[in-house]
Short mmCIF file of N, CA and C in Angstrom, two decimals:
data_model
loop_
_atom_site.label_atom_id
_atom_site.label_comp_id
_atom_site.label_asym_id
_atom_site.label_seq_id
_atom_site.Cartn_x
_atom_site.Cartn_y
_atom_site.Cartn_z
N UNK A 1 200.30 117.86 61.06
CA UNK A 1 198.88 117.58 61.18
C UNK A 1 198.12 118.76 60.61
N UNK A 2 197.15 118.51 59.77
CA UNK A 2 196.33 119.57 59.21
C UNK A 2 195.12 119.80 60.08
N UNK A 3 194.47 120.95 59.86
CA UNK A 3 193.25 121.27 60.61
C UNK A 3 192.16 120.24 60.31
N UNK A 4 192.15 119.66 59.13
CA UNK A 4 191.09 118.76 58.73
C UNK A 4 191.19 117.34 59.25
N UNK A 5 192.30 116.96 59.86
CA UNK A 5 192.45 115.59 60.35
C UNK A 5 193.25 115.58 61.65
N UNK A 6 192.87 114.72 62.55
CA UNK A 6 193.67 114.56 63.76
C UNK A 6 194.59 113.36 63.56
N UNK A 7 195.33 113.02 64.57
CA UNK A 7 196.30 111.93 64.44
C UNK A 7 195.63 110.59 64.16
N UNK A 8 194.36 110.44 64.52
CA UNK A 8 193.65 109.19 64.27
C UNK A 8 193.03 109.15 62.87
N UNK A 9 193.15 110.25 62.14
CA UNK A 9 192.60 110.30 60.79
C UNK A 9 191.09 110.49 60.75
N UNK A 10 190.52 110.99 61.81
CA UNK A 10 189.08 111.21 61.86
C UNK A 10 188.75 112.42 60.99
N UNK A 11 187.83 112.29 60.04
CA UNK A 11 187.51 113.42 59.16
C UNK A 11 186.84 114.56 59.93
N UNK A 12 187.02 115.76 59.41
CA UNK A 12 186.41 116.93 60.03
C UNK A 12 184.90 116.92 59.85
N UNK A 13 184.23 117.61 60.76
CA UNK A 13 182.78 117.78 60.68
C UNK A 13 182.50 119.18 60.19
N UNK A 14 181.59 119.28 59.22
CA UNK A 14 181.19 120.57 58.66
C UNK A 14 179.68 120.68 58.80
N UNK A 15 179.26 121.60 59.66
CA UNK A 15 177.84 121.79 59.90
C UNK A 15 177.18 122.51 58.72
N UNK A 16 175.87 122.30 58.54
CA UNK A 16 175.17 123.04 57.49
C UNK A 16 175.01 124.51 57.88
N UNK A 17 174.69 125.31 56.90
CA UNK A 17 174.48 126.74 57.13
C UNK A 17 173.43 126.95 58.22
N UNK A 18 173.69 127.85 59.13
CA UNK A 18 172.77 128.19 60.22
C UNK A 18 171.84 129.29 59.72
N UNK A 19 170.53 129.06 59.67
CA UNK A 19 169.61 130.09 59.16
C UNK A 19 169.60 131.35 60.02
N UNK A 20 170.05 131.27 61.23
CA UNK A 20 170.09 132.44 62.10
C UNK A 20 171.21 133.40 61.72
N UNK A 21 172.24 132.90 61.04
CA UNK A 21 173.41 133.73 60.73
C UNK A 21 173.03 134.97 59.93
N UNK A 22 172.21 134.81 58.93
CA UNK A 22 171.82 135.96 58.09
C UNK A 22 171.07 137.01 58.91
N UNK A 23 170.18 136.57 59.79
CA UNK A 23 169.44 137.52 60.61
C UNK A 23 170.37 138.27 61.56
N UNK A 24 171.30 137.57 62.16
CA UNK A 24 172.25 138.23 63.05
C UNK A 24 173.10 139.23 62.28
N UNK A 25 173.53 138.87 61.08
CA UNK A 25 174.32 139.78 60.24
C UNK A 25 173.52 141.01 59.85
N UNK A 26 172.20 140.87 59.73
CA UNK A 26 171.33 142.00 59.39
C UNK A 26 171.02 142.88 60.60
N UNK A 27 171.49 142.48 61.77
CA UNK A 27 171.30 143.29 62.96
C UNK A 27 170.06 142.98 63.78
N UNK A 28 169.40 141.87 63.48
CA UNK A 28 168.26 141.46 64.29
C UNK A 28 168.79 141.08 65.67
N UNK A 29 168.09 141.50 66.72
CA UNK A 29 168.52 141.24 68.09
C UNK A 29 168.66 139.73 68.33
N UNK A 30 169.74 139.37 69.01
CA UNK A 30 170.05 137.96 69.22
C UNK A 30 168.95 137.23 69.97
N UNK A 31 168.27 137.89 70.90
CA UNK A 31 167.19 137.20 71.62
C UNK A 31 166.02 136.89 70.69
N UNK A 32 165.74 137.78 69.74
CA UNK A 32 164.69 137.52 68.76
C UNK A 32 165.10 136.38 67.82
N UNK A 33 166.36 136.37 67.45
CA UNK A 33 166.86 135.31 66.55
C UNK A 33 166.82 133.96 67.27
N UNK A 34 167.23 133.92 68.53
CA UNK A 34 167.20 132.66 69.28
C UNK A 34 165.76 132.16 69.45
N UNK A 35 164.83 133.07 69.65
CA UNK A 35 163.42 132.67 69.78
C UNK A 35 162.88 132.12 68.46
N UNK A 36 163.33 132.69 67.35
CA UNK A 36 162.88 132.22 66.03
C UNK A 36 163.62 130.96 65.58
N UNK A 37 164.84 130.79 66.06
CA UNK A 37 165.69 129.65 65.67
C UNK A 37 166.32 129.04 66.93
N UNK A 38 165.53 128.38 67.77
CA UNK A 38 166.05 127.90 69.05
C UNK A 38 167.13 126.81 68.94
N UNK A 39 167.30 126.22 67.78
CA UNK A 39 168.37 125.23 67.62
C UNK A 39 169.68 125.85 67.15
N UNK A 40 169.72 127.16 66.97
CA UNK A 40 170.91 127.83 66.46
C UNK A 40 171.94 128.03 67.56
N UNK A 41 173.05 127.34 67.46
CA UNK A 41 174.13 127.54 68.43
C UNK A 41 174.73 128.94 68.28
N UNK A 42 174.71 129.49 67.08
CA UNK A 42 175.26 130.82 66.85
C UNK A 42 174.45 131.88 67.60
N UNK A 43 173.14 131.77 67.55
CA UNK A 43 172.30 132.75 68.27
C UNK A 43 172.56 132.68 69.77
N UNK A 44 172.65 131.48 70.32
CA UNK A 44 172.91 131.31 71.75
C UNK A 44 174.31 131.77 72.11
N UNK A 45 175.29 131.50 71.25
CA UNK A 45 176.65 131.96 71.50
C UNK A 45 176.71 133.48 71.52
N UNK A 46 175.98 134.12 70.61
CA UNK A 46 175.94 135.58 70.57
C UNK A 46 175.32 136.13 71.85
N UNK A 47 174.23 135.52 72.30
CA UNK A 47 173.61 135.93 73.56
C UNK A 47 174.59 135.77 74.72
N UNK A 48 175.31 134.66 74.74
CA UNK A 48 176.28 134.39 75.81
C UNK A 48 177.39 135.44 75.80
N UNK A 49 177.95 135.70 74.64
CA UNK A 49 179.03 136.68 74.54
C UNK A 49 178.57 138.06 75.00
N UNK A 50 177.36 138.45 74.58
CA UNK A 50 176.83 139.75 74.97
C UNK A 50 176.61 139.82 76.48
N UNK A 51 176.04 138.77 77.06
CA UNK A 51 175.80 138.75 78.51
C UNK A 51 177.12 138.81 79.27
N UNK A 52 178.11 138.04 78.85
CA UNK A 52 179.40 138.05 79.53
C UNK A 52 180.06 139.42 79.43
N UNK A 53 179.96 140.05 78.27
CA UNK A 53 180.53 141.38 78.08
C UNK A 53 179.86 142.42 78.98
N UNK A 54 178.59 142.19 79.29
CA UNK A 54 177.83 143.11 80.16
C UNK A 54 177.94 142.74 81.63
N UNK A 55 178.74 141.73 81.96
CA UNK A 55 178.91 141.33 83.35
C UNK A 55 177.77 140.48 83.90
N UNK A 56 176.93 139.97 83.03
CA UNK A 56 175.82 139.10 83.45
C UNK A 56 176.30 137.65 83.32
N UNK A 57 177.16 137.26 84.25
CA UNK A 57 177.90 136.01 84.17
C UNK A 57 177.01 134.77 84.18
N UNK A 58 176.08 134.70 85.11
CA UNK A 58 175.23 133.51 85.22
C UNK A 58 174.34 133.40 83.98
N UNK A 59 173.83 134.51 83.53
CA UNK A 59 173.03 134.52 82.30
C UNK A 59 173.89 134.07 81.11
N UNK A 60 175.11 134.58 81.04
CA UNK A 60 176.02 134.17 79.97
C UNK A 60 176.32 132.69 80.01
N UNK A 61 176.49 132.17 81.22
CA UNK A 61 176.74 130.74 81.39
C UNK A 61 175.56 129.94 80.85
N UNK A 62 174.35 130.35 81.19
CA UNK A 62 173.16 129.63 80.75
C UNK A 62 173.02 129.68 79.22
N UNK A 63 173.24 130.85 78.65
CA UNK A 63 173.17 130.95 77.19
C UNK A 63 174.24 130.09 76.52
N UNK A 64 175.47 130.14 77.07
CA UNK A 64 176.56 129.36 76.49
C UNK A 64 176.29 127.87 76.60
N UNK A 65 175.77 127.43 77.73
CA UNK A 65 175.45 126.02 77.91
C UNK A 65 174.38 125.59 76.91
N UNK A 66 173.38 126.43 76.70
CA UNK A 66 172.33 126.11 75.72
C UNK A 66 172.93 126.01 74.32
N UNK A 67 173.75 126.98 73.95
CA UNK A 67 174.38 126.96 72.63
C UNK A 67 175.26 125.74 72.43
N UNK A 68 175.98 125.39 73.46
CA UNK A 68 176.86 124.21 73.43
C UNK A 68 176.04 122.94 73.19
N UNK A 69 174.96 122.78 73.93
CA UNK A 69 174.15 121.57 73.76
C UNK A 69 173.42 121.54 72.42
N UNK A 70 172.95 122.69 71.95
CA UNK A 70 172.34 122.74 70.62
C UNK A 70 173.36 122.35 69.56
N UNK A 71 174.60 122.81 69.74
CA UNK A 71 175.65 122.49 68.79
C UNK A 71 175.99 121.01 68.81
N UNK A 72 176.06 120.41 70.01
CA UNK A 72 176.33 118.97 70.08
C UNK A 72 175.27 118.18 69.33
N UNK A 73 174.01 118.58 69.49
CA UNK A 73 172.92 117.91 68.75
C UNK A 73 173.16 118.01 67.25
N UNK A 74 173.51 119.20 66.78
CA UNK A 74 173.74 119.40 65.36
C UNK A 74 174.97 118.63 64.87
N UNK A 75 176.03 118.66 65.66
CA UNK A 75 177.23 117.90 65.28
C UNK A 75 176.91 116.42 65.12
N UNK A 76 176.19 115.86 66.07
CA UNK A 76 175.84 114.44 66.01
C UNK A 76 174.97 114.13 64.79
N UNK A 77 174.02 115.01 64.50
CA UNK A 77 173.17 114.80 63.32
C UNK A 77 173.98 114.84 62.02
N UNK A 78 175.14 115.45 62.08
CA UNK A 78 175.97 115.61 60.89
C UNK A 78 177.21 114.73 60.90
N UNK A 79 177.14 113.61 61.63
CA UNK A 79 178.16 112.59 61.54
C UNK A 79 179.26 112.61 62.58
N UNK A 80 179.29 113.61 63.43
CA UNK A 80 180.32 113.70 64.47
C UNK A 80 180.09 112.61 65.50
N UNK A 81 181.14 111.94 65.91
CA UNK A 81 181.03 110.83 66.86
C UNK A 81 181.78 111.09 68.16
N UNK A 82 181.82 112.34 68.57
CA UNK A 82 182.41 112.68 69.85
C UNK A 82 183.88 113.07 69.81
N UNK A 83 184.45 113.07 68.62
CA UNK A 83 185.85 113.48 68.48
C UNK A 83 186.12 113.86 67.04
N UNK A 84 187.22 114.53 66.86
CA UNK A 84 187.62 114.93 65.52
C UNK A 84 187.47 116.42 65.30
N UNK A 85 188.08 116.91 64.25
CA UNK A 85 188.12 118.33 63.96
C UNK A 85 186.75 118.92 63.61
N UNK A 86 186.56 120.14 64.07
CA UNK A 86 185.39 120.96 63.72
C UNK A 86 185.98 122.31 63.30
N UNK A 87 186.41 122.43 62.05
CA UNK A 87 187.24 123.57 61.64
C UNK A 87 186.54 124.93 61.68
N UNK A 88 187.25 125.89 62.23
CA UNK A 88 186.82 127.29 62.28
C UNK A 88 186.64 127.84 60.86
N UNK A 89 187.47 127.37 59.95
CA UNK A 89 187.43 127.89 58.58
C UNK A 89 186.09 127.65 57.91
N UNK A 90 185.34 126.67 58.35
CA UNK A 90 183.99 126.42 57.83
C UNK A 90 183.03 127.23 58.70
N UNK A 91 182.59 128.36 58.18
CA UNK A 91 181.85 129.34 58.98
C UNK A 91 180.67 128.79 59.78
N UNK A 92 179.86 127.87 59.25
CA UNK A 92 178.76 127.34 60.07
C UNK A 92 179.20 126.64 61.36
N UNK A 93 180.47 126.25 61.46
CA UNK A 93 180.98 125.63 62.69
C UNK A 93 181.24 126.64 63.79
N UNK A 94 181.26 127.91 63.47
CA UNK A 94 181.66 128.92 64.44
C UNK A 94 180.68 129.09 65.59
N UNK A 95 179.41 128.81 65.38
CA UNK A 95 178.47 128.89 66.49
C UNK A 95 178.85 127.93 67.60
N UNK A 96 179.18 126.70 67.22
CA UNK A 96 179.63 125.71 68.20
C UNK A 96 180.90 126.18 68.91
N UNK A 97 181.88 126.59 68.13
CA UNK A 97 183.17 126.98 68.71
C UNK A 97 183.03 128.21 69.60
N UNK A 98 182.22 129.17 69.20
CA UNK A 98 182.00 130.36 70.02
C UNK A 98 181.23 130.02 71.30
N UNK A 99 180.24 129.13 71.21
CA UNK A 99 179.51 128.72 72.41
C UNK A 99 180.44 128.00 73.38
N UNK A 100 181.31 127.17 72.85
CA UNK A 100 182.27 126.44 73.68
C UNK A 100 183.23 127.40 74.38
N UNK A 101 183.72 128.39 73.66
CA UNK A 101 184.60 129.40 74.24
C UNK A 101 183.88 130.20 75.32
N UNK A 102 182.64 130.59 75.04
CA UNK A 102 181.87 131.36 76.02
C UNK A 102 181.60 130.52 77.26
N UNK A 103 181.33 129.24 77.07
CA UNK A 103 181.08 128.37 78.21
C UNK A 103 182.34 128.24 79.07
N UNK A 104 183.49 128.13 78.44
CA UNK A 104 184.74 128.06 79.20
C UNK A 104 184.93 129.34 80.01
N UNK A 105 184.74 130.48 79.38
CA UNK A 105 184.91 131.77 80.08
C UNK A 105 183.92 131.92 81.23
N UNK A 106 182.66 131.59 80.98
CA UNK A 106 181.64 131.72 82.00
C UNK A 106 181.89 130.77 83.16
N UNK A 107 182.29 129.55 82.86
CA UNK A 107 182.60 128.58 83.91
C UNK A 107 183.74 129.11 84.78
N UNK A 108 184.76 129.65 84.15
CA UNK A 108 185.87 130.22 84.90
C UNK A 108 185.43 131.37 85.79
N UNK A 109 184.51 132.18 85.28
CA UNK A 109 184.05 133.34 86.04
C UNK A 109 183.26 132.96 87.29
N UNK A 110 182.65 131.77 87.28
CA UNK A 110 181.90 131.34 88.47
C UNK A 110 182.68 130.32 89.30
N UNK A 111 183.94 130.14 88.95
CA UNK A 111 184.79 129.27 89.74
C UNK A 111 184.67 127.79 89.43
N UNK A 112 184.09 127.46 88.31
CA UNK A 112 183.96 126.06 87.89
C UNK A 112 185.19 125.70 87.04
N UNK A 113 186.31 125.59 87.70
CA UNK A 113 187.61 125.45 87.05
C UNK A 113 187.71 124.21 86.17
N UNK A 114 187.22 123.09 86.64
CA UNK A 114 187.29 121.86 85.83
C UNK A 114 186.54 122.03 84.51
N UNK A 115 185.37 122.62 84.56
CA UNK A 115 184.58 122.84 83.34
C UNK A 115 185.27 123.86 82.44
N UNK A 116 185.81 124.90 83.02
CA UNK A 116 186.55 125.90 82.26
C UNK A 116 187.67 125.24 81.47
N UNK A 117 188.47 124.42 82.13
CA UNK A 117 189.60 123.76 81.49
C UNK A 117 189.15 122.71 80.47
N UNK A 118 188.10 121.95 80.81
CA UNK A 118 187.60 120.94 79.88
C UNK A 118 187.12 121.58 78.59
N UNK A 119 186.36 122.68 78.71
CA UNK A 119 185.85 123.35 77.52
C UNK A 119 186.97 123.99 76.70
N UNK A 120 187.96 124.57 77.38
CA UNK A 120 189.09 125.17 76.66
C UNK A 120 189.86 124.10 75.89
N UNK A 121 190.06 122.94 76.51
CA UNK A 121 190.77 121.86 75.82
C UNK A 121 189.94 121.30 74.67
N UNK A 122 188.64 121.18 74.87
CA UNK A 122 187.73 120.70 73.82
C UNK A 122 187.79 121.66 72.63
N UNK A 123 187.83 122.96 72.91
CA UNK A 123 187.93 123.95 71.85
C UNK A 123 189.24 123.78 71.09
N UNK A 124 190.34 123.66 71.80
CA UNK A 124 191.65 123.48 71.14
C UNK A 124 191.69 122.18 70.34
N UNK A 125 191.09 121.12 70.88
CA UNK A 125 191.06 119.84 70.17
C UNK A 125 190.18 119.89 68.92
N UNK A 126 189.14 120.69 68.98
CA UNK A 126 188.21 120.80 67.85
C UNK A 126 188.76 121.65 66.72
N UNK A 127 189.41 122.76 67.09
CA UNK A 127 189.93 123.66 66.07
C UNK A 127 191.05 124.53 66.66
N UNK A 128 192.27 124.27 66.24
CA UNK A 128 193.37 125.10 66.72
C UNK A 128 193.21 126.54 66.24
N UNK A 129 192.73 126.69 65.02
CA UNK A 129 192.51 128.05 64.50
C UNK A 129 191.41 128.74 65.29
N UNK A 130 190.31 128.05 65.55
CA UNK A 130 189.22 128.63 66.33
C UNK A 130 189.67 129.01 67.72
N UNK A 131 190.45 128.15 68.35
CA UNK A 131 190.95 128.46 69.68
C UNK A 131 191.79 129.73 69.65
N UNK A 132 192.65 129.83 68.65
CA UNK A 132 193.50 131.01 68.53
C UNK A 132 192.64 132.26 68.26
N UNK A 133 191.69 132.16 67.34
CA UNK A 133 190.82 133.30 67.01
C UNK A 133 190.00 133.76 68.21
N UNK A 134 189.65 132.82 69.08
CA UNK A 134 188.81 133.14 70.23
C UNK A 134 189.62 133.40 71.50
N UNK A 135 190.93 133.46 71.36
CA UNK A 135 191.78 133.85 72.48
C UNK A 135 192.15 132.75 73.45
N UNK A 136 192.20 131.50 72.96
CA UNK A 136 192.56 130.36 73.83
C UNK A 136 193.88 129.76 73.43
#
């Protein structure tokens, strides 16, 4: 099985370039980027990762949940129908995958085990490479 197709033959989803990515790469603070681009899953994922790294678990959970839902909206607008590959190799997909990973970690940190496991499995189902890169 390749990264681009699952056993059902569902084509992979490739999100469009996230305009927030360039600002984040230039070092603009993630909170400023999220305020300027509130639909950016990458900006929210970055906020979530930073909050979790600083021990601000509930804040990280909220950021990750926001990034996850923004990503679902974008995936649906781009043809995703609730299943199928979302490859890590396509860089614009990484905001979704990172938000999903952060949500799994944050859920685990607050004892929401079912959500932690569901998100981890969703990540692995979406991108085996992404799951590996993100430590799942």
